[in-house]
């Protein structure tokens, strides 16, 4: 939406610390603290809802982050986005097998990653699962990264509270079935 672009664009060009003033509350922050105390890696799962650029800044203010990134088709825009995300030290991993390896290495060393699960996966990177009685193609990367691990998955998003009222970060636990070896169960 136009409002979203007006909110996101300044985050790409202003200093990293500037955006933090707009986060007025964090619900579920204790889940992040518990996961960090475990030291086994955190995988933040965040859909493209709310202000994900502001959310990325919040996460990067707490952790060194590795995140997958699909380059923009507009080179000038791509340079601005990469520059803004690199300022807090976020490591951008390509959306290919090399990037998946970066995510695995990060998580296996107790690091923190962010994945947007609502991106359409490549043909071999997804399965069809029921979604509100419809067959839906969804990615399998998240359950595969989590399988047989102590990594903590958390769903996180940044919700607008109203025009001029700021944003709330919400953190919620993920259904434990996401670690199932049965991929259709894990991806529901």
PDB file of C-alpha atoms in Angstrom:
ATOM      1  CA  UNK A   1       0.000   0.000   0.000  1.00  0.00           C
ATOM      2  CA  UNK A   2       1.006   3.623  -0.340  1.00  0.00           C
ATOM      3  CA  UNK A   3       1.048   4.093   3.441  1.00  0.00           C
ATOM      4  CA  UNK A   4       3.392   1.150   3.843  1.00  0.00           C
ATOM      5  CA  UNK A   5       5.822   2.572   1.279  1.00  0.00           C
ATOM      6  CA  UNK A   6       5.736   5.973   2.999  1.00  0.00           C
ATOM      7  CA  UNK A   7       6.585   4.243   6.283  1.00  0.00           C
ATOM      8  CA  UNK A   8       9.293   1.984   4.864  1.00  0.00           C
ATOM      9  CA  UNK A   9      11.190   4.366   2.574  1.00  0.00           C
ATOM     10  CA  UNK A  10      12.529   6.624   5.380  1.00  0.00           C
ATOM     11  CA  UNK A  11      13.837   3.537   7.198  1.00  0.00           C
ATOM     12  CA  UNK A  12      16.020   2.821   4.164  1.00  0.00           C
ATOM     13  CA  UNK A  13      17.671   6.262   4.173  1.00  0.00           C
ATOM     14  CA  UNK A  14      17.669   7.436   7.797  1.00  0.00           C
ATOM     15  CA  UNK A  15      20.262   6.276  10.349  1.00  0.00           C
ATOM     16  CA  UNK A  16      19.550   2.876  11.900  1.00  0.00           C
ATOM     17  CA  UNK A  17      18.659   4.242  15.363  1.00  0.00           C
ATOM     18  CA  UNK A  18      16.016   6.608  13.935  1.00  0.00           C
ATOM     19  CA  UNK A  19      13.359   3.931  13.424  1.00  0.00           C
ATOM     20  CA  UNK A  20      13.409   2.577  16.971  1.00  0.00           C
ATOM     21  CA  UNK A  21      11.427   5.596  18.211  1.00  0.00           C
ATOM     22  CA  UNK A  22       8.324   4.267  16.451  1.00  0.00           C
ATOM     23  CA  UNK A  23       8.201   0.979  18.348  1.00  0.00           C
ATOM     24  CA  UNK A  24       6.098   1.770  21.401  1.00  0.00           C
ATOM     25  CA  UNK A  25       5.716  -1.741  22.804  1.00  0.00           C
ATOM     26  CA  UNK A  26       6.898  -5.329  22.446  1.00  0.00           C
ATOM     27  CA  UNK A  27       4.458  -8.081  23.365  1.00  0.00           C
ATOM     28  CA  UNK A  28       6.085 -11.450  24.030  1.00  0.00           C
ATOM     29  CA  UNK A  29       9.616 -10.135  24.492  1.00  0.00           C
ATOM     30  CA  UNK A  30      10.133 -12.709  27.247  1.00  0.00           C
ATOM     31  CA  UNK A  31       9.942 -15.418  24.557  1.00  0.00           C
ATOM     32  CA  UNK A  32      12.912 -13.802  22.805  1.00  0.00           C
ATOM     33  CA  UNK A  33      14.826 -13.581  26.079  1.00  0.00           C
ATOM     34  CA  UNK A  34      14.137 -17.260  26.870  1.00  0.00           C
ATOM     35  CA  UNK A  35      15.279 -18.324  23.388  1.00  0.00           C
ATOM     36  CA  UNK A  36      18.437 -16.228  23.676  1.00  0.00           C
ATOM     37  CA  UNK A  37      19.216 -17.737  27.085  1.00  0.00           C
ATOM     38  CA  UNK A  38      18.977 -21.225  25.561  1.00  0.00           C
ATOM     39  CA  UNK A  39      21.765 -20.323  23.137  1.00  0.00           C
ATOM     40  CA  UNK A  40      20.678 -22.855  20.508  1.00  0.00           C
ATOM     41  CA  UNK A  41      19.755 -20.435  17.747  1.00  0.00           C
ATOM     42  CA  UNK A  42      16.611 -18.412  17.032  1.00  0.00           C
ATOM     43  CA  UNK A  43      14.652 -18.557  13.799  1.00  0.00           C
ATOM     44  CA  UNK A  44      12.272 -15.614  13.507  1.00  0.00           C
ATOM     45  CA  UNK A  45       9.401 -16.333  11.141  1.00  0.00           C
ATOM     46  CA  UNK A  46       7.803 -13.123   9.938  1.00  0.00           C
ATOM     47  CA  UNK A  47       5.153 -12.801   7.275  1.00  0.00           C
ATOM     48  CA  UNK A  48       5.056  -9.760   5.016  1.00  0.00           C
ATOM     49  CA  UNK A  49       2.449  -7.999   7.163  1.00  0.00           C
ATOM     50  CA  UNK A  50       2.902  -4.779   9.064  1.00  0.00           C
ATOM     51  CA  UNK A  51       6.214  -2.956   8.797  1.00  0.00           C
ATOM     52  CA  UNK A  52       8.851  -5.632   8.247  1.00  0.00           C
ATOM     53  CA  UNK A  53      11.656  -3.103   7.700  1.00  0.00           C
ATOM     54  CA  UNK A  54      11.046  -1.605  11.154  1.00  0.00           C
ATOM     55  CA  UNK A  55      10.795  -5.128  12.547  1.00  0.00           C
ATOM     56  CA  UNK A  56      14.145  -6.007  10.974  1.00  0.00           C
ATOM     57  CA  UNK A  57      15.688  -3.011  12.717  1.00  0.00           C
ATOM     58  CA  UNK A  58      14.222  -4.106  16.049  1.00  0.00           C
ATOM     59  CA  UNK A  59      15.642  -7.624  15.680  1.00  0.00           C
ATOM     60  CA  UNK A  60      19.026  -6.298  14.500  1.00  0.00           C
ATOM     61  CA  UNK A  61      19.173  -4.017  17.557  1.00  0.00           C
ATOM     62  CA  UNK A  62      19.195  -7.171  19.710  1.00  0.00           C
ATOM     63  CA  UNK A  63      21.098  -9.742  17.629  1.00  0.00           C
ATOM     64  CA  UNK A  64      23.561 -10.250  14.805  1.00  0.00           C
ATOM     65  CA  UNK A  65      21.141 -11.431  12.108  1.00  0.00           C
ATOM     66  CA  UNK A  66      21.400 -13.460   8.916  1.00  0.00           C
ATOM     67  CA  UNK A  67      18.377 -13.046   6.635  1.00  0.00           C
ATOM     68  CA  UNK A  68      17.480 -14.288   3.174  1.00  0.00           C
ATOM     69  CA  UNK A  69      17.077 -11.603   0.569  1.00  0.00           C
ATOM     70  CA  UNK A  70      15.718 -11.605  -2.962  1.00  0.00           C
ATOM     71  CA  UNK A  71      17.251  -8.634  -4.808  1.00  0.00           C
ATOM     72  CA  UNK A  72      14.998  -5.925  -6.209  1.00  0.00           C
ATOM     73  CA  UNK A  73      14.774  -5.698  -9.978  1.00  0.00           C
ATOM     74  CA  UNK A  74      15.599  -1.999  -9.645  1.00  0.00           C
ATOM     75  CA  UNK A  75      19.362  -1.785  -9.000  1.00  0.00           C
ATOM     76  CA  UNK A  76      19.186   1.706  -7.403  1.00  0.00           C
ATOM     77  CA  UNK A  77      16.463   0.572  -4.975  1.00  0.00           C
ATOM     78  CA  UNK A  78      18.381  -2.626  -4.287  1.00  0.00           C
ATOM     79  CA  UNK A  79      21.508  -0.654  -3.328  1.00  0.00           C
ATOM     80  CA  UNK A  80      19.515   1.530  -0.900  1.00  0.00           C
ATOM     81  CA  UNK A  81      17.836  -1.466   0.745  1.00  0.00           C
ATOM     82  CA  UNK A  82      21.075  -3.426   1.107  1.00  0.00           C
ATOM     83  CA  UNK A  83      22.875  -0.404   2.521  1.00  0.00           C
ATOM     84  CA  UNK A  84      20.165   0.212   5.145  1.00  0.00           C
ATOM     85  CA  UNK A  85      20.064  -3.422   6.192  1.00  0.00           C
ATOM     86  CA  UNK A  86      23.842  -3.681   6.391  1.00  0.00           C
ATOM     87  CA  UNK A  87      24.157  -0.672   8.737  1.00  0.00           C
ATOM     88  CA  UNK A  88      23.252  -2.647  11.887  1.00  0.00           C
ATOM     89  CA  UNK A  89      25.398  -5.549  10.693  1.00  0.00           C
ATOM     90  CA  UNK A  90      22.697  -7.747   9.173  1.00  0.00           C
ATOM     91  CA  UNK A  91      24.150 -10.392   6.872  1.00  0.00           C
ATOM     92  CA  UNK A  92      22.065 -10.801   3.731  1.00  0.00           C
ATOM     93  CA  UNK A  93      21.970 -14.348   2.330  1.00  0.00           C
ATOM     94  CA  UNK A  94      20.931 -14.940  -1.285  1.00  0.00           C
ATOM     95  CA  UNK A  95      17.750 -16.895  -2.017  1.00  0.00           C
ATOM     96  CA  UNK A  96      19.612 -19.913  -3.352  1.00  0.00           C
ATOM     97  CA  UNK A  97      21.392 -22.997  -2.022  1.00  0.00           C
ATOM     98  CA  UNK A  98      24.356 -20.892  -0.871  1.00  0.00           C
ATOM     99  CA  UNK A  99      21.992 -18.725   1.180  1.00  0.00           C
ATOM    100  CA  UNK A 100      20.340 -21.772   2.741  1.00  0.00           C
ATOM    101  CA  UNK A 101      23.790 -22.989   3.774  1.00  0.00           C
ATOM    102  CA  UNK A 102      24.479 -19.559   5.367  1.00  0.00           C
ATOM    103  CA  UNK A 103      21.236 -19.836   7.362  1.00  0.00           C
ATOM    104  CA  UNK A 104      22.056 -23.375   8.513  1.00  0.00           C
ATOM    105  CA  UNK A 105      25.574 -22.366   9.548  1.00  0.00           C
ATOM    106  CA  UNK A 106      24.233 -19.360  11.444  1.00  0.00           C
ATOM    107  CA  UNK A 107      21.596 -21.385  13.297  1.00  0.00           C
ATOM    108  CA  UNK A 108      23.942 -24.284  14.037  1.00  0.00           C
ATOM    109  CA  UNK A 109      26.355 -21.852  15.674  1.00  0.00           C
ATOM    110  CA  UNK A 110      23.576 -20.476  17.927  1.00  0.00           C
ATOM    111  CA  UNK A 111      22.879 -17.443  15.743  1.00  0.00           C
ATOM    112  CA  UNK A 112      19.708 -15.649  14.728  1.00  0.00           C
ATOM    113  CA  UNK A 113      17.951 -15.734  11.372  1.00  0.00           C
ATOM    114  CA  UNK A 114      14.841 -14.176   9.883  1.00  0.00           C
ATOM    115  CA  UNK A 115      12.736 -15.872   7.216  1.00  0.00           C
ATOM    116  CA  UNK A 116       9.679 -14.593   5.373  1.00  0.00           C
ATOM    117  CA  UNK A 117       7.703 -17.833   4.894  1.00  0.00           C
ATOM    118  CA  UNK A 118       5.107 -16.304   2.596  1.00  0.00           C
ATOM    119  CA  UNK A 119       7.466 -15.948  -0.360  1.00  0.00           C
ATOM    120  CA  UNK A 120       6.630 -18.345  -3.178  1.00  0.00           C
ATOM    121  CA  UNK A 121       9.226 -21.118  -3.105  1.00  0.00           C
ATOM    122  CA  UNK A 122      10.916 -22.698  -6.088  1.00  0.00           C
ATOM    123  CA  UNK A 123       9.270 -25.817  -7.489  1.00  0.00           C
ATOM    124  CA  UNK A 124      11.364 -28.227  -5.383  1.00  0.00           C
ATOM    125  CA  UNK A 125      11.224 -26.048  -2.292  1.00  0.00           C
ATOM    126  CA  UNK A 126       7.572 -26.508  -1.466  1.00  0.00           C
ATOM    127  CA  UNK A 127       4.615 -28.825  -1.013  1.00  0.00           C
ATOM    128  CA  UNK A 128       0.850 -28.521  -1.396  1.00  0.00           C
ATOM    129  CA  UNK A 129      -1.030 -28.458   1.901  1.00  0.00           C
ATOM    130  CA  UNK A 130      -4.668 -27.766   2.794  1.00  0.00           C
ATOM    131  CA  UNK A 131      -5.338 -24.137   3.695  1.00  0.00           C
ATOM    132  CA  UNK A 132      -8.953 -23.205   4.459  1.00  0.00           C
ATOM    133  CA  UNK A 133     -10.093 -26.203   2.366  1.00  0.00           C
ATOM    134  CA  UNK A 134      -7.935 -25.141  -0.597  1.00  0.00           C
ATOM    135  CA  UNK A 135      -4.682 -26.688  -1.776  1.00  0.00           C
ATOM    136  CA  UNK A 136      -1.902 -24.166  -1.184  1.00  0.00           C
ATOM    137  CA  UNK A 137       1.748 -24.330  -2.284  1.00  0.00           C
ATOM    138  CA  UNK A 138       3.988 -23.476   0.658  1.00  0.00           C
ATOM    139  CA  UNK A 139       7.691 -23.563   1.423  1.00  0.00           C
ATOM    140  CA  UNK A 140       9.479 -26.312   3.345  1.00  0.00           C
ATOM    141  CA  UNK A 141      12.661 -24.423   4.276  1.00  0.00           C
ATOM    142  CA  UNK A 142      11.592 -23.498   7.806  1.00  0.00           C
ATOM    143  CA  UNK A 143      10.645 -27.024   8.953  1.00  0.00           C
ATOM    144  CA  UNK A 144      13.755 -28.447   7.319  1.00  0.00           C
ATOM    145  CA  UNK A 145      15.986 -25.977   9.163  1.00  0.00           C
ATOM    146  CA  UNK A 146      14.269 -26.810  12.449  1.00  0.00           C
ATOM    147  CA  UNK A 147      14.094 -30.595  12.175  1.00  0.00           C
ATOM    148  CA  UNK A 148      16.209 -32.463  14.761  1.00  0.00           C
ATOM    149  CA  UNK A 149      17.412 -29.262  16.397  1.00  0.00           C
ATOM    150  CA  UNK A 150      17.091 -27.227  19.561  1.00  0.00           C
ATOM    151  CA  UNK A 151      16.609 -24.030  17.513  1.00  0.00           C
ATOM    152  CA  UNK A 152      13.742 -21.886  18.827  1.00  0.00           C
ATOM    153  CA  UNK A 153      11.268 -20.768  16.165  1.00  0.00           C
ATOM    154  CA  UNK A 154       9.269 -17.640  16.959  1.00  0.00           C
ATOM    155  CA  UNK A 155       6.642 -15.870  14.895  1.00  0.00           C
ATOM    156  CA  UNK A 156       7.167 -12.117  14.994  1.00  0.00           C
ATOM    157  CA  UNK A 157       5.515  -9.150  13.313  1.00  0.00           C
ATOM    158  CA  UNK A 158       5.253  -5.379  13.635  1.00  0.00           C
ATOM    159  CA  UNK A 159       1.695  -4.042  13.803  1.00  0.00           C
ATOM    160  CA  UNK A 160       0.691  -0.427  13.161  1.00  0.00           C
ATOM    161  CA  UNK A 161      -1.299   0.937  16.116  1.00  0.00           C
ATOM    162  CA  UNK A 162      -2.944   3.716  14.125  1.00  0.00           C
ATOM    163  CA  UNK A 163      -1.833   6.691  12.133  1.00  0.00           C
ATOM    164  CA  UNK A 164       0.788   8.540  14.167  1.00  0.00           C
ATOM    165  CA  UNK A 165       0.527   6.128  17.139  1.00  0.00           C
ATOM    166  CA  UNK A 166       3.548   3.987  16.373  1.00  0.00           C
ATOM    167  CA  UNK A 167       4.012   0.240  16.120  1.00  0.00           C
ATOM    168  CA  UNK A 168       3.811  -2.771  18.365  1.00  0.00           C
ATOM    169  CA  UNK A 169       6.126  -5.743  17.895  1.00  0.00           C
ATOM    170  CA  UNK A 170       4.361  -9.005  18.653  1.00  0.00           C
ATOM    171  CA  UNK A 171       6.158 -12.270  19.338  1.00  0.00           C
ATOM    172  CA  UNK A 172       4.230 -15.532  19.547  1.00  0.00           C
ATOM    173  CA  UNK A 173       5.325 -19.141  19.976  1.00  0.00           C
ATOM    174  CA  UNK A 174       5.152 -21.443  16.974  1.00  0.00           C
ATOM    175  CA  UNK A 175       3.223 -24.721  16.930  1.00  0.00           C
ATOM    176  CA  UNK A 176       5.722 -27.477  17.862  1.00  0.00           C
ATOM    177  CA  UNK A 177       4.459 -29.501  14.875  1.00  0.00           C
ATOM    178  CA  UNK A 178       6.662 -27.275  12.712  1.00  0.00           C
ATOM    179  CA  UNK A 179       9.578 -29.559  13.648  1.00  0.00           C
ATOM    180  CA  UNK A 180       7.764 -32.688  12.448  1.00  0.00           C
ATOM    181  CA  UNK A 181       9.562 -34.991  10.005  1.00  0.00           C
ATOM    182  CA  UNK A 182       6.216 -35.218   8.183  1.00  0.00           C
ATOM    183  CA  UNK A 183       6.551 -32.155   5.949  1.00  0.00           C
ATOM    184  CA  UNK A 184       2.803 -31.651   5.240  1.00  0.00           C
ATOM    185  CA  UNK A 185       2.177 -31.612   9.007  1.00  0.00           C
ATOM    186  CA  UNK A 186       5.130 -29.290   9.647  1.00  0.00           C
ATOM    187  CA  UNK A 187       3.986 -26.764   7.045  1.00  0.00           C
ATOM    188  CA  UNK A 188       0.366 -26.388   8.152  1.00  0.00           C
TER     189      UNK A 188
END
